Short mmCIF file of C-alpha atoms and ligand atoms in Angstrom, two decimals:
data_model
loop_
_atom_site.label_atom_id
_atom_site.label_comp_id
_atom_site.label_asym_id
_atom_site.label_seq_id
_atom_site.Cartn_x
_atom_site.Cartn_y
_atom_site.Cartn_z
CA MET B 1 -0.30 0.13 0.12
CA LYS B 2 1.29 3.43 -1.17
CA THR B 3 1.24 6.81 1.21
CA ALA B 4 2.36 10.24 0.38
CA ILE B 5 3.50 12.92 2.30
CA ARG B 6 3.44 16.75 0.76
CA GLY B 7 5.50 19.80 1.61
CA ALA B 8 8.65 21.80 1.07
CA LEU B 9 10.93 19.15 0.72
CA LEU B 10 14.92 19.15 1.28
CA THR B 11 17.81 16.61 1.28
CA PHE B 12 21.33 16.26 0.23
CA ARG B 13 23.20 14.50 -2.73
CA ARG B 14 26.82 15.45 -1.72
CA ASP B 15 28.47 17.79 0.58
CA PRO B 16 27.77 21.34 -0.23
CA LEU B 17 31.00 22.72 1.31
CA LEU B 18 32.68 20.18 -1.33
CA ALA B 19 30.22 20.06 -3.93
CA GLY B 20 28.48 23.55 -3.93
CA VAL B 21 25.17 23.99 -2.88
CA GLU B 22 23.60 23.78 -6.31
CA ALA B 23 25.07 19.95 -6.91
CA GLY B 24 24.71 18.97 -3.14
CA MET B 25 21.44 20.00 -2.47
CA TYR B 26 17.87 19.51 -3.92
CA TYR B 27 15.00 21.40 -2.61
CA GLU B 28 11.76 21.43 -3.77
CA SER B 29 9.27 24.25 -2.53
CA ASP B 30 5.97 22.07 -3.08
CA GLY B 31 7.41 18.27 -2.93
CA VAL B 32 6.08 14.60 -2.32
CA VAL B 33 7.70 11.64 -0.89
CA VAL B 34 5.79 8.45 -1.89
CA ILE B 35 6.11 5.87 0.75
CA GLU B 36 5.98 1.98 0.14
CA ALA B 37 6.54 -0.82 2.20
CA GLY B 38 8.70 1.35 4.51
CA GLY B 39 10.62 2.78 1.52
CA VAL B 40 11.06 5.91 -0.89
CA ALA B 41 8.88 4.78 -3.91
CA ALA B 42 9.29 8.26 -5.46
CA VAL B 43 10.45 11.72 -4.51
CA GLY B 44 9.69 15.09 -6.56
CA PRO B 45 7.71 17.93 -7.27
CA ALA B 46 4.03 17.65 -6.14
CA THR B 47 3.15 17.36 -9.74
CA LEU B 48 3.98 13.64 -9.21
CA LEU B 49 0.72 13.39 -7.02
CA SER B 50 -1.27 13.48 -10.50
CA GLY B 51 0.17 10.26 -11.32
CA LEU B 52 -0.82 8.48 -7.91
CA GLY B 53 -3.95 6.38 -7.58
CA ALA B 54 -6.91 7.86 -5.93
CA ASP B 55 -6.67 5.14 -3.41
CA VAL B 56 -3.05 6.70 -2.36
CA ALA B 57 -3.39 8.44 1.05
CA VAL B 58 -1.55 11.93 1.30
CA THR B 59 -0.67 13.90 4.09
CA HIS B 60 -0.45 17.59 3.66
CA TYR B 61 2.11 19.57 5.66
CA PRO B 62 1.83 23.07 4.25
CA GLU B 63 4.27 25.64 5.89
CA HIS B 64 6.54 22.71 6.78
CA LEU B 65 9.90 21.18 5.33
CA ILE B 66 10.14 17.57 5.15
CA LEU B 67 13.70 16.18 5.29
CA PRO B 68 15.81 13.04 6.05
CA GLY B 69 15.49 12.16 9.71
CA PHE B 70 18.13 13.43 11.70
CA ILE B 71 21.06 10.90 12.49
CA ASP B 72 23.31 11.42 15.86
CA CYS B 73 26.46 9.53 15.10
CA HIS B 74 27.88 9.37 18.35
CA VAL B 75 25.78 9.16 21.58
CA HIS B 76 25.44 7.48 25.14
CA TYR B 77 22.14 6.24 25.85
CA PRO B 78 22.99 5.48 29.80
CA GLN B 79 23.81 9.09 30.40
CA THR B 80 20.44 10.13 29.75
CA GLU B 81 19.77 10.27 33.45
CA MET B 82 22.88 12.75 33.99
CA ILE B 83 22.64 15.12 31.16
CA ALA B 84 23.28 18.63 32.67
CA ALA B 85 25.83 17.05 35.61
CA TYR B 86 27.54 20.19 37.01
CA GLY B 87 31.03 21.43 37.08
CA GLU B 88 33.69 19.20 35.88
CA GLN B 89 35.87 18.59 32.70
CA LEU B 90 36.02 15.51 31.05
CA ILE B 91 38.39 13.23 33.16
CA ASP B 92 36.87 14.15 36.72
CA TRP B 93 33.43 14.15 34.61
CA LEU B 94 33.76 10.73 33.96
CA ASN B 95 35.04 9.58 36.87
CA HIS B 96 32.36 11.74 39.37
CA TYR B 97 29.21 10.95 37.01
CA THR B 98 29.36 8.69 34.59
CA PHE B 99 31.31 5.94 35.78
CA VAL B 100 28.95 6.37 39.11
CA THR B 101 25.65 6.37 36.63
CA GLU B 102 26.70 3.47 34.42
CA GLN B 103 27.30 1.01 37.08
CA ALA B 104 23.20 1.11 37.76
CA PHE B 105 23.04 -0.88 34.17
CA ALA B 106 23.96 -4.08 35.67
CA ASP B 107 20.56 -4.18 36.26
CA LYS B 108 18.32 -4.88 33.17
CA SER B 109 15.52 -3.24 34.35
CA HIS B 110 16.86 -0.29 34.86
CA ALA B 111 18.44 -0.18 31.43
CA ALA B 112 15.24 -1.11 29.61
CA GLU B 113 13.74 2.03 31.40
CA VAL B 114 16.06 4.41 30.37
CA ALA B 115 16.52 2.79 26.63
CA GLU B 116 12.70 3.68 26.50
CA VAL B 117 13.16 7.33 27.35
CA PHE B 118 16.25 7.63 25.12
CA LEU B 119 14.26 6.47 22.35
CA ALA B 120 11.30 8.24 22.76
CA GLU B 121 13.29 11.68 23.46
CA GLN B 122 15.16 10.87 19.94
CA LEU B 123 12.37 10.32 17.83
CA ARG B 124 10.41 13.49 19.49
CA HIS B 125 13.40 15.12 18.24
CA GLY B 126 13.39 13.87 14.79
CA VAL B 127 16.35 11.70 15.20
CA THR B 128 15.62 8.31 13.55
CA SER B 129 19.17 6.95 13.43
CA SER B 130 22.40 6.84 15.67
CA ALA B 131 25.45 5.32 16.88
CA VAL B 132 25.18 4.52 20.62
CA PHE B 133 27.32 3.72 23.63
CA CYS B 134 25.96 1.05 25.86
CA THR B 135 27.50 0.40 29.12
CA VAL B 136 30.13 -2.76 29.62
CA HIS B 137 26.88 -5.09 30.66
CA PRO B 138 25.78 -7.09 27.77
CA ASP B 139 22.07 -6.39 28.87
CA SER B 140 22.59 -2.84 28.43
CA VAL B 141 22.97 -3.64 24.77
CA ASP B 142 20.07 -6.01 24.55
CA ALA B 143 17.67 -3.63 26.38
CA LEU B 144 18.64 -0.73 23.80
CA PHE B 145 18.30 -2.89 20.57
CA GLU B 146 14.98 -4.62 22.01
CA ALA B 147 13.34 -1.20 22.28
CA ALA B 148 14.88 -0.02 18.87
CA GLU B 149 13.14 -3.20 17.53
CA ARG B 150 9.77 -2.46 18.68
CA ARG B 151 10.29 0.98 17.02
CA GLN B 152 11.80 -0.60 13.90
CA MET B 153 14.65 2.01 14.18
CA ARG B 154 17.83 1.64 12.22
CA LEU B 155 20.42 1.85 15.57
CA LEU B 156 24.22 1.26 15.66
CA ALA B 157 25.15 0.02 19.40
CA GLY B 158 27.72 -1.42 21.20
CA LYS B 159 28.95 -2.90 24.82
CA VAL B 160 31.34 -0.74 25.80
CA CYS B 161 34.54 -2.42 26.37
CA MET B 162 37.16 -1.23 29.17
CA ASP B 163 39.39 -3.11 31.36
CA GLN B 164 41.59 -0.30 33.23
CA TYR B 165 41.26 2.67 34.91
CA ALA B 166 37.54 2.82 35.85
CA PRO B 167 35.74 1.43 38.80
CA ALA B 168 35.95 -2.53 39.18
CA GLU B 169 32.19 -3.08 38.61
CA LEU B 170 32.45 -1.56 35.08
CA LEU B 171 35.50 -3.48 34.01
CA ASP B 172 35.64 -6.64 31.68
CA ASN B 173 39.15 -7.80 30.56
CA ALA B 174 40.27 -8.88 26.95
CA GLU B 175 38.76 -12.25 26.95
CA ARG B 176 35.38 -10.96 28.09
CA ALA B 177 35.36 -7.75 25.75
CA TYR B 178 35.88 -10.24 22.89
CA ALA B 179 33.33 -13.11 23.83
CA GLU B 180 30.76 -10.73 25.22
CA SER B 181 30.83 -8.79 21.88
CA LYS B 182 30.82 -11.71 19.87
CA ALA B 183 27.73 -13.01 21.16
CA LEU B 184 25.82 -9.73 20.83
CA ILE B 185 26.93 -9.69 17.28
CA GLU B 186 25.54 -13.18 16.68
CA ARG B 187 22.35 -12.08 18.70
CA TRP B 188 21.70 -8.68 17.02
CA HIS B 189 23.78 -7.63 14.00
CA ARG B 190 21.73 -7.14 10.87
CA ARG B 191 18.63 -8.78 12.76
CA GLY B 192 15.98 -6.34 11.27
CA ARG B 193 17.40 -2.67 11.24
CA ALA B 194 19.77 -3.15 14.25
CA GLU B 195 23.75 -2.97 13.25
CA TYR B 196 26.81 -4.00 15.87
CA ALA B 197 29.34 -1.34 16.42
CA ILE B 198 32.57 -2.54 17.90
CA THR B 199 33.12 -0.02 21.00
CA PRO B 200 36.26 0.12 23.30
CA ARG B 201 35.42 3.48 25.03
CA PHE B 202 38.81 4.97 24.56
CA ALA B 203 42.61 4.08 24.46
CA PRO B 204 43.36 4.59 28.18
CA THR B 205 40.53 2.49 29.64
CA SER B 206 41.51 -0.44 27.33
CA SER B 207 45.03 -2.46 27.98
CA VAL B 208 46.71 -3.44 25.03
CA ALA B 209 45.57 -7.06 25.36
CA GLN B 210 42.12 -5.48 24.98
CA LEU B 211 43.19 -3.41 22.14
CA GLU B 212 44.71 -6.52 20.65
CA ALA B 213 41.61 -8.80 21.13
CA LEU B 214 39.10 -6.01 19.69
CA GLY B 215 41.31 -5.68 16.57
CA ALA B 216 41.17 -9.27 16.05
CA LEU B 217 37.29 -9.23 16.24
CA ALA B 218 36.86 -6.18 14.08
CA ALA B 219 39.17 -8.07 11.30
CA GLU B 220 36.52 -11.05 11.83
CA TYR B 221 33.83 -8.75 10.91
CA PRO B 222 36.11 -6.17 8.20
CA ASP B 223 32.61 -4.05 7.43
CA MET B 224 31.35 -3.75 10.80
CA ALA B 225 31.21 -0.28 12.25
CA ILE B 226 33.56 0.65 15.21
CA GLN B 227 32.71 3.54 17.69
CA SER B 228 35.53 4.96 20.18
CA HIS B 229 36.40 8.47 21.33
CA LEU B 230 39.54 10.40 20.06
CA ALA B 231 41.69 13.60 20.80
CA GLU B 232 38.87 15.34 22.81
CA THR B 233 41.06 16.92 25.64
CA PRO B 234 44.96 17.94 25.88
CA GLY B 235 44.98 15.83 29.10
CA GLU B 236 43.71 12.92 27.60
CA ILE B 237 46.00 13.41 24.93
CA ALA B 238 49.14 13.44 27.16
CA TRP B 239 47.50 10.44 29.17
CA VAL B 240 47.51 8.53 25.90
CA LYS B 241 51.16 9.37 25.06
CA SER B 242 52.39 8.10 28.72
CA LEU B 243 50.43 4.64 27.91
CA HIS B 244 51.86 4.35 24.47
CA PRO B 245 55.08 6.12 24.21
CA ASP B 246 56.14 4.25 21.07
CA CYS B 247 53.01 5.39 19.20
CA PRO B 248 53.76 8.66 17.40
CA HIS B 249 50.19 9.99 18.26
CA TYR B 250 46.73 9.07 19.68
CA THR B 251 45.59 8.73 16.16
CA ALA B 252 48.47 5.39 15.94
CA VAL B 253 47.24 3.92 18.65
CA TYR B 254 43.93 2.87 16.98
CA GLN B 255 45.59 2.26 13.56
CA ARG B 256 48.24 0.09 15.45
CA TYR B 257 45.50 -2.44 16.82
CA GLY B 258 43.34 -2.65 13.37
CA LEU B 259 40.82 0.21 14.85
CA LEU B 260 41.14 2.52 11.95
CA ARG B 261 39.11 2.13 9.01
CA PRO B 262 35.86 2.95 6.88
CA ARG B 263 32.92 2.78 9.36
CA ALA B 264 35.28 3.39 12.38
CA VAL B 265 33.86 6.62 13.98
CA TYR B 266 35.68 8.90 16.50
CA GLY B 267 34.07 11.01 18.74
CA HIS B 268 35.71 14.45 18.85
CA GLY B 269 38.88 15.11 17.46
CA VAL B 270 39.28 18.26 18.54
CA HIS B 271 42.87 18.47 18.96
CA LEU B 272 44.59 16.45 15.93
CA ALA B 273 48.05 17.19 13.97
CA ASP B 274 47.92 17.01 10.50
CA GLU B 275 49.38 13.92 9.98
CA GLU B 276 46.60 12.39 12.26
CA LEU B 277 43.77 14.11 9.91
CA GLN B 278 45.74 12.30 6.74
CA LEU B 279 45.66 9.01 8.58
CA LEU B 280 42.13 9.43 9.05
CA TYR B 281 41.46 10.03 5.57
CA ASP B 282 43.81 7.58 4.21
CA SER B 283 42.11 5.04 6.20
CA GLY B 284 38.57 5.88 5.75
CA ALA B 285 37.67 6.27 9.42
CA SER B 286 35.26 9.06 10.36
CA LEU B 287 34.79 11.68 13.15
CA ALA B 288 32.12 12.50 15.20
CA HIS B 289 31.54 16.36 15.84
CA CYS B 290 30.24 16.91 19.22
CA PRO B 291 30.22 20.79 19.48
CA SER B 292 27.75 21.20 22.42
CA SER B 293 29.58 18.45 24.51
CA ASN B 294 32.87 20.04 23.78
CA ALA B 295 31.67 23.52 24.74
CA PHE B 296 29.89 21.92 27.83
CA LEU B 297 33.10 20.23 29.20
CA GLY B 298 35.32 22.88 27.90
CA SER B 299 37.28 20.41 25.52
CA GLY B 300 38.18 23.00 22.82
CA ARG B 301 36.39 23.58 19.73
CA PHE B 302 36.60 21.53 16.76
CA ASP B 303 37.61 23.21 13.39
CA LEU B 304 35.78 21.37 10.87
CA ARG B 305 36.79 23.37 7.82
CA ARG B 306 40.12 22.27 8.55
CA ALA B 307 39.18 18.39 9.02
CA ARG B 308 37.37 18.73 5.70
CA ALA B 309 40.04 20.67 3.82
CA VAL B 310 40.83 19.01 0.36
CA PRO B 311 43.00 17.49 -0.48
CA ARG B 312 42.35 14.92 2.53
CA PRO B 313 38.45 15.65 3.49
CA VAL B 314 37.91 13.47 6.52
CA ARG B 315 34.30 12.18 6.70
CA VAL B 316 32.52 13.87 9.43
CA GLY B 317 29.01 13.39 11.06
CA LEU B 318 27.33 15.25 13.76
CA ALA B 319 26.61 14.15 17.09
CA THR B 320 24.86 15.32 20.31
CA ASP B 321 27.39 13.31 22.40
CA LEU B 322 24.69 13.27 25.26
CA GLY B 323 25.10 13.26 28.28
CA ALA B 324 28.18 15.34 28.12
CA GLY B 325 26.20 16.91 25.05
CA THR B 326 23.60 19.35 25.97
CA SER B 327 20.66 18.56 23.86
CA PHE B 328 18.81 15.70 21.94
CA SER B 329 18.23 18.08 19.18
CA MET B 330 20.29 18.12 15.95
CA LEU B 331 18.86 21.93 15.55
CA GLN B 332 20.40 22.78 18.72
CA THR B 333 23.67 20.54 17.72
CA MET B 334 23.82 22.59 14.44
CA ARG B 335 23.63 25.91 16.27
CA SER B 336 26.73 24.82 18.64
CA ALA B 337 28.61 23.73 15.54
CA TYR B 338 28.19 26.97 13.82
CA GLU B 339 29.38 28.76 17.23
CA ALA B 340 32.58 26.33 17.15
CA ALA B 341 33.13 27.25 13.32
CA GLN B 342 32.82 30.88 14.47
CA THR B 343 35.53 30.30 16.93
CA HIS B 344 38.04 29.79 14.14
CA GLY B 345 36.91 32.49 12.00
CA VAL B 346 34.58 30.49 9.81
CA ALA B 347 31.12 30.51 9.15
CA LEU B 348 29.18 27.29 8.91
CA SER B 349 26.41 27.39 6.11
CA ALA B 350 23.05 26.20 6.74
CA PRO B 351 23.12 23.69 4.07
CA GLN B 352 26.21 22.51 5.13
CA ALA B 353 25.08 21.99 8.69
CA PHE B 354 21.80 20.32 7.62
CA TYR B 355 23.97 18.12 5.48
CA LEU B 356 26.07 17.00 8.38
CA ALA B 357 23.28 16.16 10.50
CA THR B 358 21.50 13.79 7.90
CA ARG B 359 23.67 12.42 4.82
CA GLY B 360 26.91 13.33 6.38
CA SER B 361 26.42 11.51 9.42
CA ALA B 362 25.13 8.25 7.50
CA GLU B 363 28.28 8.51 5.19
CA ALA B 364 30.38 8.57 8.49
CA LEU B 365 28.81 5.59 9.57
CA GLY B 366 28.53 3.88 6.35
CA ILE B 367 24.76 3.69 6.11
CA ALA B 368 24.16 6.14 3.37
CA ASP B 369 22.76 3.38 1.15
CA LYS B 370 20.05 3.11 3.69
CA VAL B 371 19.20 6.57 5.25
CA GLY B 372 20.37 9.80 5.45
CA SER B 373 18.78 11.16 2.21
CA ILE B 374 15.26 11.12 0.45
CA GLU B 375 16.04 8.98 -2.61
CA VAL B 376 14.14 6.14 -4.29
CA GLY B 377 15.23 2.99 -2.76
CA LEU B 378 16.10 4.06 0.45
CA GLU B 379 14.57 3.72 4.04
CA ALA B 380 11.50 6.27 4.73
CA ASP B 381 12.88 7.73 7.62
CA LEU B 382 11.89 11.12 7.52
CA VAL B 383 11.16 14.12 9.81
CA VAL B 384 8.87 17.09 9.52
CA LEU B 385 9.66 20.59 10.39
CA ASN B 386 7.18 23.13 11.69
CA LEU B 387 9.39 26.29 10.32
CA ARG B 388 7.04 28.59 12.36
CA SER B 389 7.40 26.96 15.70
CA THR B 390 7.35 29.44 18.11
CA PRO B 391 6.43 33.24 18.08
CA LEU B 392 9.64 34.79 17.56
CA ILE B 393 10.51 31.93 14.79
CA ASP B 394 7.11 32.61 13.06
CA PHE B 395 8.27 36.59 12.92
CA ARG B 396 11.22 36.05 12.08
CA MET B 397 10.26 33.70 9.07
CA ARG B 398 8.25 36.93 7.82
CA TYR B 399 11.54 38.19 6.58
CA VAL B 400 13.40 35.40 5.03
CA ARG B 401 14.29 35.32 1.60
CA ASP B 402 15.12 32.02 0.78
CA ILE B 403 15.37 28.49 1.85
CA GLU B 404 19.12 28.75 3.09
CA GLU B 405 18.02 31.77 5.23
CA ALA B 406 15.12 29.56 6.45
CA LEU B 407 17.51 26.89 7.29
CA PHE B 408 19.62 29.06 9.29
CA VAL B 409 16.81 30.68 11.31
CA GLN B 410 15.62 26.92 12.29
CA MET B 411 18.96 26.02 13.18
CA ILE B 412 19.88 29.04 15.61
CA LEU B 413 16.28 29.36 17.22
CA GLY B 414 14.58 25.97 16.77
CA ASP B 415 14.48 22.92 18.86
CA ASP B 416 12.29 19.92 19.43
CA ARG B 417 9.19 22.28 19.03
CA ALA B 418 9.99 22.69 15.43
CA VAL B 419 9.39 18.38 15.01
CA ALA B 420 5.94 18.17 13.61
CA ALA B 421 6.34 14.70 12.98
CA THR B 422 8.52 11.63 12.47
CA TYR B 423 8.42 8.83 10.21
CA VAL B 424 10.13 5.68 11.06
CA ALA B 425 10.32 3.28 7.94
CA GLY B 426 7.37 4.94 6.82
CA GLN B 427 5.53 4.93 9.89
CA LEU B 428 4.43 7.99 11.66
CA GLN B 429 5.52 7.92 14.95
CA PRO B 430 3.13 8.73 18.11
CA ALA B 431 3.80 12.09 19.72
CA ALA B 432 5.66 10.93 22.54
CA GLY B 433 5.56 12.26 26.08
CA LEU B 434 8.31 11.33 28.45
CA ALA B 435 8.81 7.54 28.45
CA GLY B 436 5.88 7.54 25.88
ZN1 ZN I 501 31.25 10.31 23.81
#
């Protein structure tokens, strides 16, 4: 059975920074998406409607903008309950808040409760796919994938592996990290829309033996995603240098253990040398730009223009990194990315920001052949934005001259109130309250 939604429509075919806005962005002021069997069957101007049968139900969203669902390429669901934790920078924040909170996920019923809140909040914010860190407990992964399966969400997730420099309750070891990850892979990888991601927390909390074990696991699954953290703060970089004095830099640690390749997505990368950016590019690995988290923890400001510079443009997606990130909203995260770019003397354009939050994240995660754009054959994960969601935005929109200016207003002033509807695999999601 076909259905269709009609409204202004925007999607990206390529990075507008590299390809130019004309070639990178596709916009229809009155467009239509035809949905069939959870996928996009047709997309184009609303004149397509005349070729559809009279039995096709059309939902019309005037004054709204249809986009691909937002994709958050780096986020920690266990930290939902500790978002907005006061007063610390990275390492102390981990020790004082994160490593305390994550211990509660030994209890699967707690994990399941938080997973429900987390996914409901994501959908309420128009986030249809994400790459998610769980905790060291395999049950925490089961709880999240079970909740995502009920919603048919395309989700990447993995058990955090760490065997040093954290409380004993949160440590596994090399053998357990390998065996528990492998059992989860066999249970969940490519079951429906679930995909496993091999997940060392970051280099300091994994022993050499554990990094070797996860490298061996990665070699067994050469096209599987990997997620971790890289070069978030100067103190962390010095720590990694002391732990791995024979590696020329932080990025080389992941390379040495076989964890740098396409679909390996590293959060942050705020403080990288040119040779590390070159290595990321050469390996095909990606960075998750987490601007609100970097600002919140005082970690530094990522230089997107430098990371994407030709001739070695590193793949970059956009991410909340909640709970160090301060919002589920990808609009608010775009605003933070704009502010981070400004500190480097560069203006992040609205098309570039919306690309990062949709197709850019999909490309970073290696799922752009499934989601991240509105194209025939892709899955119908969509978000519908109300372009006049608050009195101030409504007033401001009277003075907007074109779509790029309208997009910029949304990313600076918009939040969850702008999300009028979210579709997952073609299904309109119920408007969710807390834990809905
Ligand atoms: Zn993170």
